[in-house]
Amino acid sequence: MTSVQGTAVDIPTEDGTADAYLARPADGLPHPGVLLYQDAYGLRPHLRSMADRLAAAGYTVLVPNVFYRHGRAPVFDLPEFIGPEALPDLWTRIGPVMQSLTPELSDRDAGAYLRWLEDSPLVADGPVAVTGYCMGARLALRTAGAFPERVAAAAGFHGGRLATEDPDSPHLVAEHVRAELYFGHADNDPSLPEEQIERLEAALTAAGVRHRCEVYPDAPHGYTQADTASYQKEGDERHWEALLDLLSRTL
């Protein structure tokens, strides 16, 4: 593990400026790039700590505020620990913001994030990896499909609505994906029922995508997020093992 430096950066997009957090080894050298997509609660201290952990393993990690059209992070006034009592009011505010980030907008933003990584002297030449949590898992899959030449690996953890019957469902990008994929599903997750898990697996297999999809037993939706009541230590540790293994083999 190496020492880490974290800084705030701004990323120009077609629709404005996305604020972001950049974590990297403190040696000043270029390292393989990783794009880390937030969960619905947004860019906050816990997401920065996750980026720092990846940076300590030897990667340059960019965590954009994907809700930048609604303001700089923190977009929502979050408690230090997100417990059940905070959820009703919080989701009243989060829901419309999430819905406003359409697939068209998120794909356009992904291009800006990837260009920034490609242009940064702190990122090694070559393709990058993408990882995402909750809604970020959908963004990771879409990014792998929209930019197959730039993404070598993509992972998603406790993702929801990955394979719906909607015409713009994320799983429909499978035919374009060249990256190796890994998904760690939450057990008994209402946002990803069994039929969606099966639909995602079928789409990836039919498209010939290198992938592994696993269901983490007894892991609730949000199991990696230590600042929430959904955190599960066993699932989180398994997620880190799977993610670091994927990155070491593909970058």
Coordinates of N, CA and C in Angstrom, one line a residue:
M1 N 0.8 -1.2 0.0 CA 0.0 0.0 0.0 C 0.9 1.2 0.0
T2 N 0.5 2.2 -0.8 CA 1.3 3.5 -0.9 C 0.5 4.6 -0.3
S3 N 1.3 5.7 -0.1 CA 0.6 6.9 0.4 C -0.2 7.5 -0.8
V4 N -1.3 8.2 -0.4 CA -2.3 8.7 -1.3 C -2.4 10.2 -1.2
Q5 N -2.7 10.8 -2.4 CA -3.0 12.2 -2.4 C -4.4 12.4 -3.1
G6 N -5.2 13.2 -2.4 CA -6.6 13.4 -2.9 C -6.8 14.9 -3.2
T7 N -7.4 15.2 -4.3 CA -7.6 16.6 -4.7 C -9.0 16.7 -5.3
A8 N -9.5 17.9 -5.2 CA -10.8 18.3 -6.0 C -10.4 18.7 -7.4
V9 N -11.2 18.3 -8.3 CA -10.9 18.7 -9.7 C -12.3 19.0 -10.4
D10 N -12.2 19.8 -11.4 CA -13.4 20.2 -12.2 C -13.3 19.6 -13.6
I11 N -14.3 19.0 -14.1 CA -14.3 18.4 -15.4 C -15.3 19.1 -16.4
P12 N -14.8 19.7 -17.4 CA -15.7 20.3 -18.4 C -16.5 19.3 -19.1
T13 N -17.8 19.5 -19.2 CA -18.7 18.6 -19.9 C -19.5 19.5 -21.0
E14 N -20.3 18.8 -21.8 CA -21.1 19.5 -22.8 C -22.2 20.4 -22.1
D15 N -22.5 20.1 -20.8 CA -23.6 20.8 -20.2 C -23.1 21.6 -19.0
G16 N -21.8 21.8 -18.8 CA -21.3 22.6 -17.7 C -20.0 22.1 -17.2
T17 N -19.9 22.1 -15.8 CA -18.7 21.6 -15.2 C -19.1 20.7 -14.1
A18 N -18.5 19.5 -14.1 CA -18.7 18.5 -13.1 C -17.6 18.5 -12.1
D19 N -18.0 18.8 -10.8 CA -16.9 18.7 -9.8 C -16.7 17.2 -9.5
A20 N -15.5 16.9 -9.0 CA -15.1 15.5 -8.9 C -14.0 15.4 -7.8
Y21 N -13.7 14.2 -7.4 CA -12.6 13.9 -6.5 C -11.6 13.0 -7.2
L22 N -10.4 13.4 -7.1 CA -9.3 12.6 -7.7 C -8.4 12.0 -6.6
A23 N -8.2 10.7 -6.6 CA -7.3 10.1 -5.6 C -6.2 9.4 -6.4
R24 N -5.0 9.5 -6.0 CA -3.9 8.9 -6.7 C -2.7 8.6 -5.8
P25 N -1.8 7.7 -6.1 CA -0.6 7.5 -5.4 C 0.2 8.8 -5.3
A26 N 0.8 9.1 -4.2 CA 1.5 10.4 -4.0 C 2.8 10.5 -4.7
D27 N 3.2 9.5 -5.5 CA 4.5 9.5 -6.2 C 4.5 10.4 -7.4
G28 N 3.4 11.0 -7.8 CA 3.4 11.9 -9.0 C 3.5 11.2 -10.3
L29 N 3.5 9.9 -10.3 CA 3.7 9.1 -11.6 C 2.3 8.7 -12.1
P30 N 2.2 8.5 -13.4 CA 1.0 8.0 -14.0 C 0.7 6.6 -13.6
H31 N -0.6 6.3 -13.3 CA -1.1 5.0 -12.9 C -2.3 4.7 -13.7
P32 N -2.7 3.4 -13.8 CA -3.9 3.0 -14.5 C -5.1 3.8 -13.9
G33 N -6.0 4.2 -14.8 CA -7.2 5.0 -14.4 C -8.4 4.1 -14.1
V34 N -9.1 4.6 -13.1 CA -10.4 4.0 -12.7 C -11.4 5.1 -12.5
L35 N -12.5 4.9 -13.1 CA -13.7 5.8 -13.0 C -14.6 5.2 -12.0
L36 N -14.9 5.9 -10.9 CA -15.7 5.3 -9.8 C -17.0 6.1 -9.8
Y37 N -18.2 5.4 -10.0 CA -19.5 6.0 -10.0 C -20.1 5.9 -8.7
Q38 N -20.7 6.9 -8.2 CA -21.3 7.1 -6.9 C -22.6 6.2 -6.8
D39 N -23.1 6.1 -5.6 CA -24.5 5.6 -5.4 C -25.4 6.8 -5.4
A40 N -26.6 6.6 -5.0 CA -27.6 7.7 -5.1 C -27.3 8.8 -4.1
Y41 N -26.6 8.5 -3.0 CA -26.4 9.6 -2.0 C -25.3 10.6 -2.4
G42 N -24.5 10.2 -3.4 CA -23.6 11.2 -4.0 C -22.2 11.2 -3.4
L43 N -21.4 12.1 -4.0 CA -20.0 12.3 -3.6 C -20.0 12.8 -2.2
R44 N -19.3 12.1 -1.3 CA -19.3 12.4 0.1 C -18.0 11.8 0.7
P45 N -17.8 12.0 2.0 CA -16.5 11.4 2.6 C -16.3 9.9 2.4
H46 N -17.4 9.1 2.5 CA -17.2 7.7 2.3 C -16.8 7.3 0.9
L47 N -17.3 8.0 -0.1 CA -16.9 7.7 -1.5 C -15.5 8.1 -1.7
R48 N -15.1 9.2 -1.1 CA -13.6 9.6 -1.1 C -12.7 8.6 -0.5
S49 N -13.2 8.0 0.6 CA -12.3 7.0 1.3 C -12.2 5.7 0.4
M50 N -13.3 5.4 -0.3 CA -13.2 4.2 -1.2 C -12.2 4.5 -2.3
A51 N -12.3 5.7 -2.9 CA -11.3 6.1 -3.9 C -9.9 6.1 -3.4
D52 N -9.7 6.5 -2.1 CA -8.4 6.5 -1.5 C -7.8 5.1 -1.4
R53 N -8.7 4.2 -1.1 CA -8.3 2.8 -0.9 C -7.8 2.2 -2.3
L54 N -8.6 2.5 -3.3 CA -8.1 2.1 -4.7 C -6.8 2.7 -5.1
A55 N -6.7 4.0 -4.8 CA -5.4 4.7 -5.1 C -4.2 4.1 -4.3
A56 N -4.5 3.7 -3.1 CA -3.4 3.0 -2.3 C -3.0 1.7 -3.0
A57 N -3.8 1.1 -3.7 CA -3.5 -0.1 -4.4 C -2.8 0.1 -5.8
G58 N -2.6 1.4 -6.1 CA -1.9 1.7 -7.3 C -2.6 2.3 -8.5
Y59 N -3.8 2.9 -8.3 CA -4.6 3.4 -9.3 C -4.9 4.9 -9.2
T60 N -5.1 5.6 -10.3 CA -5.6 7.0 -10.3 C -7.1 6.9 -10.5
V61 N -7.8 7.4 -9.5 CA -9.3 7.2 -9.4 C -10.0 8.5 -9.4
L62 N -11.0 8.6 -10.3 CA -11.8 9.8 -10.5 C -13.2 9.4 -10.1
V63 N -13.8 10.3 -9.2 CA -15.1 10.1 -8.7 C -15.9 11.4 -9.0
P64 N -16.6 11.4 -10.1 CA -17.4 12.6 -10.5 C -18.7 12.7 -9.7
N65 N -19.1 13.9 -9.5 CA -20.4 14.2 -9.0 C -21.4 14.2 -10.2
V66 N -22.0 13.0 -10.3 CA -22.9 12.8 -11.5 C -24.1 13.7 -11.5
F67 N -24.4 14.3 -10.3 CA -25.6 15.2 -10.2 C -25.2 16.6 -10.3
Y68 N -24.1 16.9 -11.0 CA -23.5 18.3 -11.0 C -24.5 19.3 -11.6
R69 N -25.4 18.9 -12.4 CA -26.4 19.8 -13.0 C -27.3 20.4 -11.9
H70 N -27.3 19.8 -10.7 CA -28.1 20.3 -9.6 C -27.3 20.9 -8.5
G71 N -26.0 21.2 -8.8 CA -25.1 21.8 -7.8 C -23.9 21.0 -7.5
R72 N -22.9 21.7 -6.9 CA -21.7 21.0 -6.5 C -22.0 20.1 -5.3
A73 N -21.2 19.1 -5.1 CA -21.3 18.1 -4.0 C -20.9 18.8 -2.7
P74 N -21.7 18.5 -1.6 CA -22.8 17.6 -1.5 C -24.1 18.2 -2.1
V75 N -24.7 17.5 -3.0 CA -26.0 18.0 -3.6 C -27.1 17.9 -2.5
F76 N -27.0 16.9 -1.7 CA -28.0 16.7 -0.6 C -27.4 16.9 0.7
D77 N -28.2 17.4 1.7 CA -27.7 17.6 3.0 C -27.9 16.2 3.7
L78 N -26.7 15.5 3.9 CA -26.7 14.2 4.4 C -26.3 14.1 5.8
P79 N -26.9 13.3 6.6 CA -26.4 13.1 8.0 C -25.1 12.3 7.9
E80 N -24.3 12.4 9.0 CA -23.0 11.7 9.0 C -23.2 10.2 8.8
F81 N -24.3 9.6 9.4 CA -24.6 8.2 9.2 C -26.1 8.2 8.7
I82 N -26.3 7.5 7.6 CA -27.6 7.5 6.9 C -28.4 6.3 7.5
G83 N -29.2 6.6 8.4 CA -30.0 5.5 9.0 C -31.5 5.6 8.5
P84 N -32.3 4.6 8.9 CA -33.6 4.5 8.3 C -34.5 5.7 8.6
E85 N -34.3 6.4 9.7 CA -35.1 7.5 10.0 C -34.9 8.7 9.0
A86 N -33.7 8.7 8.4 CA -33.5 9.8 7.4 C -34.0 9.5 6.0
L87 N -34.4 8.3 5.7 CA -34.6 7.9 4.4 C -35.9 8.5 3.7
P88 N -37.0 8.6 4.4 CA -38.2 9.1 3.8 C -38.0 10.5 3.2
D89 N -37.5 11.4 4.0 CA -37.3 12.8 3.5 C -36.2 12.8 2.5
L90 N -35.1 12.1 2.7 CA -34.0 12.1 1.8 C -34.4 11.6 0.4
W91 N -35.1 10.5 0.4 CA -35.5 10.0 -1.0 C -36.5 10.8 -1.7
T92 N -37.3 11.6 -0.9 CA -38.1 12.6 -1.6 C -37.3 13.6 -2.4
R93 N -36.1 13.9 -1.9 CA -35.3 14.8 -2.6 C -34.4 14.2 -3.7
I94 N -33.9 12.9 -3.4 CA -33.0 12.2 -4.3 C -33.8 11.7 -5.5
G95 N -35.0 11.2 -5.4 CA -35.7 10.6 -6.5 C -35.7 11.4 -7.7
P96 N -36.2 12.7 -7.7 CA -36.3 13.5 -8.9 C -34.9 13.8 -9.5
V97 N -33.9 13.9 -8.7 CA -32.6 14.2 -9.2 C -32.1 13.0 -10.0
M98 N -32.2 11.8 -9.4 CA -31.8 10.5 -10.1 C -32.5 10.4 -11.4
Q99 N -33.9 10.6 -11.4 CA -34.6 10.5 -12.6 C -34.2 11.4 -13.7
S100 N -33.7 12.6 -13.3 CA -33.3 13.6 -14.3 C -32.1 13.2 -15.1
L101 N -31.3 12.3 -14.5 CA -30.1 11.8 -15.2 C -30.4 10.7 -16.2
T102 N -30.8 11.1 -17.4 CA -31.3 10.1 -18.4 C -30.1 9.4 -19.0
P103 N -30.3 8.2 -19.6 CA -29.2 7.5 -20.3 C -28.5 8.4 -21.3
E104 N -29.2 9.2 -22.0 CA -28.5 10.1 -23.0 C -27.5 11.0 -22.3
L105 N -28.0 11.6 -21.1 CA -27.1 12.6 -20.4 C -25.9 11.8 -19.8
S106 N -26.2 10.7 -19.2 CA -25.1 9.9 -18.5 C -24.1 9.4 -19.5
D107 N -24.5 9.0 -20.7 CA -23.5 8.6 -21.7 C -22.7 9.8 -22.1
R108 N -23.3 10.9 -22.3 CA -22.6 12.1 -22.7 C -21.6 12.5 -21.7
D109 N -22.0 12.5 -20.4 CA -21.1 12.8 -19.3 C -19.9 11.8 -19.2
A110 N -20.2 10.5 -19.5 CA -19.2 9.5 -19.4 C -18.1 9.8 -20.4
G111 N -18.4 10.3 -21.6 CA -17.4 10.7 -22.5 C -16.5 11.8 -22.0
A112 N -17.1 12.7 -21.3 CA -16.3 13.8 -20.7 C -15.3 13.3 -19.6
Y113 N -15.8 12.4 -18.8 CA -15.0 11.8 -17.7 C -13.8 11.0 -18.3
L114 N -14.1 10.2 -19.3 CA -13.1 9.4 -19.9 C -12.1 10.3 -20.7
R115 N -12.5 11.3 -21.3 CA -11.6 12.3 -22.0 C -10.6 12.9 -20.9
W116 N -11.2 13.3 -19.8 CA -10.4 13.9 -18.7 C -9.3 12.9 -18.3
L117 N -9.7 11.7 -18.1 CA -8.7 10.7 -17.6 C -7.6 10.5 -18.7
E118 N -8.1 10.4 -20.0 CA -7.1 10.2 -21.1 C -6.1 11.4 -21.2
D119 N -6.6 12.6 -20.9 CA -5.7 13.7 -21.0 C -4.8 14.0 -19.8
S120 N -5.1 13.3 -18.7 CA -4.4 13.6 -17.4 C -3.0 13.0 -17.4
P121 N -2.0 13.7 -17.1 CA -0.7 13.1 -17.0 C -0.5 12.2 -15.8
L122 N -1.5 12.1 -14.9 CA -1.5 11.2 -13.8 C -2.1 9.9 -14.1
V123 N -2.6 9.7 -15.3 CA -3.2 8.5 -15.7 C -2.3 7.8 -16.8
A124 N -2.0 6.5 -16.6 CA -1.2 5.8 -17.6 C -2.0 5.6 -18.9
D125 N -1.2 5.5 -20.0 CA -1.8 5.3 -21.3 C -2.5 4.0 -21.3
G126 N -3.5 3.9 -22.2 CA -4.3 2.7 -22.3 C -5.7 2.8 -21.8
P127 N -6.5 1.7 -21.8 CA -7.8 1.8 -21.4 C -7.9 1.9 -19.9
V128 N -9.1 2.1 -19.4 CA -9.4 2.3 -18.0 C -10.4 1.3 -17.5
A129 N -10.6 1.3 -16.2 CA -11.7 0.5 -15.6 C -12.7 1.4 -15.0
V130 N -13.9 0.8 -14.9 CA -15.1 1.5 -14.3 C -15.7 0.7 -13.2
T131 N -16.0 1.3 -12.1 CA -16.7 0.6 -11.0 C -17.9 1.5 -10.5
G132 N -19.0 0.9 -10.1 CA -20.1 1.7 -9.7 C -20.9 1.0 -8.6
Y133 N -21.7 1.7 -7.9 CA -22.4 1.2 -6.7 C -23.9 1.7 -6.8
C134 N -24.8 0.8 -6.6 CA -26.2 1.2 -6.6 C -26.5 1.7 -8.1
M135 N -27.0 2.9 -8.2 CA -27.2 3.5 -9.5 C -25.9 3.5 -10.3
G136 N -24.8 3.6 -9.6 CA -23.5 3.7 -10.3 C -23.2 2.4 -11.1
A137 N -23.8 1.3 -10.6 CA -23.6 0.0 -11.4 C -24.2 0.1 -12.8
R138 N -25.4 0.8 -12.8 CA -26.0 1.0 -14.2 C -25.1 1.9 -15.0
L139 N -24.5 2.9 -14.4 CA -23.7 3.8 -15.2 C -22.4 3.1 -15.6
A140 N -21.9 2.2 -14.8 CA -20.7 1.5 -15.2 C -20.9 0.6 -16.4
L141 N -22.1 -0.1 -16.4 CA -22.4 -1.0 -17.5 C -22.7 -0.1 -18.8
R142 N -23.4 0.9 -18.7 CA -23.6 1.8 -19.8 C -22.3 2.4 -20.4
T143 N -21.4 2.8 -19.5 CA -20.2 3.3 -20.0 C -19.3 2.3 -20.8
A144 N -19.3 1.1 -20.2 CA -18.6 0.0 -20.9 C -19.2 -0.3 -22.3
G145 N -20.5 -0.1 -22.5 CA -21.2 -0.3 -23.8 C -21.0 0.9 -24.7
A146 N -21.0 2.1 -24.1 CA -20.9 3.3 -25.0 C -19.5 3.6 -25.4
F147 N -18.5 3.1 -24.7 CA -17.1 3.4 -25.0 C -16.3 2.1 -24.9
P148 N -16.6 1.2 -25.7 CA -15.9 -0.1 -25.6 C -14.4 -0.1 -25.9
E149 N -13.9 0.9 -26.7 CA -12.5 1.1 -26.9 C -11.7 1.7 -25.8
R150 N -12.4 2.2 -24.8 CA -11.8 2.9 -23.7 C -11.9 2.1 -22.4
V151 N -12.8 1.2 -22.3 CA -13.0 0.5 -21.0 C -12.6 -1.0 -21.1
A152 N -11.6 -1.3 -20.3 CA -11.1 -2.7 -20.2 C -11.8 -3.6 -19.2
A153 N -12.4 -2.9 -18.2 CA -13.1 -3.7 -17.2 C -14.1 -2.8 -16.5
A154 N -15.2 -3.5 -16.1 CA -16.3 -2.7 -15.4 C -16.9 -3.6 -14.4
A155 N -17.2 -3.0 -13.2 CA -17.8 -3.8 -12.1 C -18.9 -3.0 -11.6
G156 N -19.9 -3.7 -11.0 CA -21.0 -3.1 -10.4 C -21.4 -3.9 -9.2
F157 N -21.7 -3.1 -8.1 CA -22.1 -3.8 -6.8 C -23.4 -3.2 -6.3
H158 N -24.2 -4.2 -5.8 CA -25.6 -3.9 -5.4 C -26.3 -2.9 -6.4
G159 N -26.2 -3.2 -7.6 CA -26.8 -2.4 -8.7 C -28.3 -2.7 -8.7
G160 N -29.1 -1.7 -9.1 CA -30.5 -1.9 -9.2 C -31.0 -1.6 -10.7
R161 N -32.0 -2.2 -11.1 CA -32.6 -2.0 -12.4 C -31.6 -2.1 -13.5
L162 N -30.8 -3.2 -13.5 CA -29.8 -3.5 -14.5 C -30.4 -4.1 -15.7
A163 N -31.5 -4.8 -15.6 CA -32.1 -5.5 -16.7 C -33.6 -5.5 -16.7
T164 N -34.1 -4.3 -16.9 CA -35.6 -4.2 -16.9 C -36.2 -4.4 -18.3
E165 N -37.4 -4.2 -18.5 CA -38.1 -4.4 -19.8 C -38.2 -3.0 -20.5
D166 N -37.6 -2.0 -20.0 CA -37.6 -0.7 -20.6 C -36.7 -0.7 -21.9
P167 N -37.0 0.1 -22.9 CA -36.3 0.1 -24.1 C -34.8 0.6 -24.0
D168 N -34.6 1.3 -22.8 CA -33.2 1.8 -22.6 C -32.5 1.1 -21.4
S169 N -33.0 -0.1 -21.1 CA -32.4 -0.8 -20.0 C -30.9 -1.0 -20.2
P170 N -30.1 -0.9 -19.1 CA -28.6 -1.0 -19.3 C -28.2 -2.3 -19.9
H171 N -28.8 -3.5 -19.7 CA -28.4 -4.7 -20.2 C -28.4 -4.8 -21.7
L172 N -29.1 -3.9 -22.3 CA -29.2 -3.9 -23.8 C -27.9 -3.4 -24.5
V173 N -27.0 -2.9 -23.7 CA -25.7 -2.5 -24.3 C -24.7 -3.7 -24.4
A174 N -25.1 -4.8 -24.0 CA -24.2 -6.0 -23.9 C -23.5 -6.3 -25.2
E175 N -24.2 -6.1 -26.3 CA -23.6 -6.5 -27.6 C -22.4 -5.6 -28.0
H176 N -22.3 -4.4 -27.3 CA -21.2 -3.5 -27.6 C -20.1 -3.6 -26.7
V177 N -20.2 -4.3 -25.6 CA -19.2 -4.4 -24.6 C -18.0 -5.3 -25.0
R178 N -16.8 -4.7 -24.8 CA -15.6 -5.5 -25.0 C -14.9 -5.8 -23.7
A179 N -15.2 -5.1 -22.6 CA -14.6 -5.2 -21.3 C -15.0 -6.5 -20.6
E180 N -14.2 -6.8 -19.7 CA -14.5 -7.9 -18.8 C -15.4 -7.3 -17.7
L181 N -16.5 -8.0 -17.3 CA -17.5 -7.4 -16.4 C -17.5 -8.3 -15.1
Y182 N -17.8 -7.7 -14.0 CA -18.1 -8.4 -12.8 C -19.2 -7.7 -12.0
F183 N -20.2 -8.5 -11.6 CA -21.3 -7.9 -10.8 C -21.5 -8.7 -9.5
G184 N -21.5 -7.9 -8.4 CA -21.8 -8.5 -7.1 C -23.2 -8.1 -6.6
H185 N -24.2 -8.9 -6.9 CA -25.6 -8.5 -6.6 C -25.9 -8.7 -5.1
A186 N -26.7 -7.8 -4.6 CA -27.2 -8.0 -3.2 C -28.3 -9.1 -3.2
D187 N -28.3 -9.8 -2.1 CA -29.3 -10.9 -2.0 C -30.7 -10.3 -1.6
N188 N -31.7 -10.8 -2.2 CA -33.1 -10.4 -2.0 C -33.2 -8.8 -2.1
D189 N -32.7 -8.3 -3.2 CA -32.7 -6.9 -3.5 C -34.0 -6.6 -4.3
P190 N -34.9 -5.8 -3.8 CA -36.1 -5.5 -4.5 C -35.8 -4.7 -5.8
S191 N -34.7 -4.0 -5.9 CA -34.4 -3.2 -7.1 C -33.7 -4.1 -8.2
L192 N -33.4 -5.4 -7.8 CA -32.9 -6.3 -8.8 C -33.4 -7.7 -8.5
P193 N -34.7 -7.9 -8.8 CA -35.3 -9.2 -8.6 C -34.6 -10.3 -9.5
E194 N -35.0 -11.6 -9.1 CA -34.4 -12.7 -9.8 C -34.5 -12.7 -11.3
E195 N -35.7 -12.2 -11.8 CA -35.8 -12.2 -13.2 C -34.9 -11.3 -13.9
Q196 N -34.5 -10.2 -13.2 CA -33.5 -9.3 -13.8 C -32.1 -9.8 -13.8
I197 N -31.8 -10.5 -12.7 CA -30.5 -11.2 -12.6 C -30.4 -12.2 -13.8
E198 N -31.4 -13.0 -14.0 CA -31.4 -14.0 -15.1 C -31.3 -13.3 -16.5
R199 N -32.0 -12.2 -16.7 CA -32.0 -11.4 -17.9 C -30.7 -10.8 -18.2
L200 N -30.0 -10.3 -17.2 CA -28.7 -9.8 -17.4 C -27.7 -10.9 -17.7
E201 N -27.7 -12.0 -17.0 CA -26.8 -13.1 -17.3 C -27.0 -13.6 -18.7
A202 N -28.3 -13.7 -19.2 CA -28.6 -14.2 -20.5 C -28.1 -13.2 -21.6
A203 N -28.2 -11.9 -21.3 CA -27.8 -10.9 -22.3 C -26.2 -11.0 -22.4
L204 N -25.5 -11.0 -21.3 CA -24.1 -11.0 -21.4 C -23.6 -12.3 -22.0
T205 N -24.2 -13.4 -21.7 CA -23.8 -14.7 -22.3 C -24.0 -14.7 -23.8
A206 N -25.2 -14.2 -24.2 CA -25.5 -14.2 -25.6 C -24.6 -13.3 -26.4
A207 N -24.1 -12.3 -25.8 CA -23.2 -11.3 -26.5 C -21.7 -11.8 -26.4
G208 N -21.5 -12.8 -25.7 CA -20.1 -13.3 -25.6 C -19.2 -12.5 -24.7
V209 N -19.8 -11.7 -23.8 CA -19.0 -10.9 -22.9 C -18.4 -11.7 -21.8
R210 N -17.1 -11.5 -21.5 CA -16.4 -12.1 -20.4 C -17.0 -11.5 -19.1
H211 N -17.6 -12.3 -18.3 CA -18.2 -11.8 -17.1 C -18.4 -12.8 -16.0
R212 N -18.6 -12.3 -14.8 CA -19.0 -13.1 -13.7 C -20.0 -12.4 -12.9
C213 N -21.2 -13.0 -12.6 CA -22.2 -12.4 -11.8 C -22.4 -13.3 -10.6
E214 N -22.4 -12.7 -9.4 CA -22.5 -13.4 -8.2 C -23.5 -12.7 -7.3
V215 N -24.3 -13.5 -6.5 CA -25.2 -13.0 -5.5 C -24.6 -13.2 -4.2
Y216 N -24.4 -12.1 -3.4 CA -23.8 -12.1 -2.1 C -24.8 -12.5 -1.1
P217 N -24.7 -13.6 -0.4 CA -25.7 -14.1 0.5 C -26.0 -13.1 1.7
D218 N -27.2 -12.9 2.0 CA -27.7 -12.1 3.1 C -27.2 -10.6 3.0
A219 N -26.7 -10.2 1.9 CA -26.2 -8.9 1.7 C -27.3 -7.9 1.3
P220 N -27.6 -6.9 2.0 CA -28.7 -6.0 1.6 C -28.2 -5.0 0.5
H221 N -29.1 -4.4 -0.2 CA -28.8 -3.4 -1.1 C -28.0 -2.3 -0.4
G222 N -26.9 -1.9 -0.9 CA -26.0 -0.9 -0.3 C -25.0 -1.5 0.6
Y223 N -24.7 -2.8 0.5 CA -23.8 -3.4 1.5 C -22.4 -2.9 1.6
T224 N -21.9 -2.1 0.6 CA -20.6 -1.6 0.6 C -20.5 -0.2 1.3
Q225 N -21.6 0.4 1.6 CA -21.6 1.8 2.0 C -21.6 1.8 3.5
A226 N -20.4 2.0 4.1 CA -20.2 2.0 5.6 C -20.8 3.1 6.3
D227 N -21.2 4.2 5.6 CA -21.9 5.3 6.3 C -23.4 5.1 6.3
T228 N -23.9 3.9 6.0 CA -25.3 3.7 5.9 C -25.7 2.5 6.8
A229 N -27.0 2.4 7.1 CA -27.5 1.2 7.9 C -27.5 -0.1 7.0
S230 N -27.2 0.0 5.7 CA -27.2 -1.2 4.8 C -25.9 -1.9 4.8
Y231 N -24.9 -1.3 5.4 CA -23.5 -1.9 5.4 C -23.5 -3.3 5.9
Q232 N -22.8 -4.1 5.2 CA -22.5 -5.5 5.6 C -21.0 -5.8 5.4
K233 N -20.3 -6.0 6.5 CA -18.8 -6.2 6.4 C -18.4 -7.3 5.5
E234 N -19.1 -8.4 5.6 CA -18.7 -9.6 4.8 C -18.8 -9.3 3.3
G235 N -19.9 -8.7 3.0 CA -20.1 -8.3 1.6 C -19.2 -7.3 1.1
D236 N -18.9 -6.3 1.9 CA -17.9 -5.3 1.5 C -16.5 -5.9 1.3
E237 N -16.1 -6.7 2.2 CA -14.8 -7.3 2.1 C -14.7 -8.2 0.8
R238 N -15.8 -8.9 0.5 CA -15.8 -9.7 -0.7 C -15.8 -8.8 -1.9
H239 N -16.4 -7.7 -1.9 CA -16.4 -6.8 -3.0 C -15.0 -6.3 -3.3
W240 N -14.3 -5.9 -2.2 CA -12.9 -5.4 -2.4 C -12.0 -6.5 -3.1
E241 N -12.2 -7.7 -2.6 CA -11.4 -8.8 -3.1 C -11.7 -9.0 -4.6
A242 N -13.0 -9.0 -5.0 CA -13.4 -9.2 -6.4 C -12.9 -8.0 -7.3
L243 N -13.1 -6.8 -6.8 CA -12.8 -5.6 -7.6 C -11.3 -5.5 -7.8
L244 N -10.5 -5.7 -6.8 CA -9.0 -5.6 -6.9 C -8.5 -6.7 -7.8
D245 N -9.1 -7.9 -7.7 CA -8.7 -9.0 -8.6 C -9.0 -8.7 -10.1
L246 N -10.2 -8.1 -10.3 CA -10.5 -7.7 -11.7 C -9.5 -6.7 -12.2
L247 N -9.2 -5.6 -11.4 CA -8.4 -4.6 -11.9 C -7.0 -5.1 -12.1
S248 N -6.5 -6.0 -11.3 CA -5.1 -6.5 -11.4 C -5.0 -7.3 -12.7
R249 N -6.0 -7.9 -13.2 CA -6.0 -8.8 -14.4 C -6.2 -8.0 -15.7
T250 N -6.8 -6.8 -15.6 CA -7.2 -6.2 -16.8 C -6.5 -4.9 -17.1
L251 N -5.9 -4.3 -16.1 CA -5.2 -3.0 -16.3 C -3.7 -3.1 -16.3

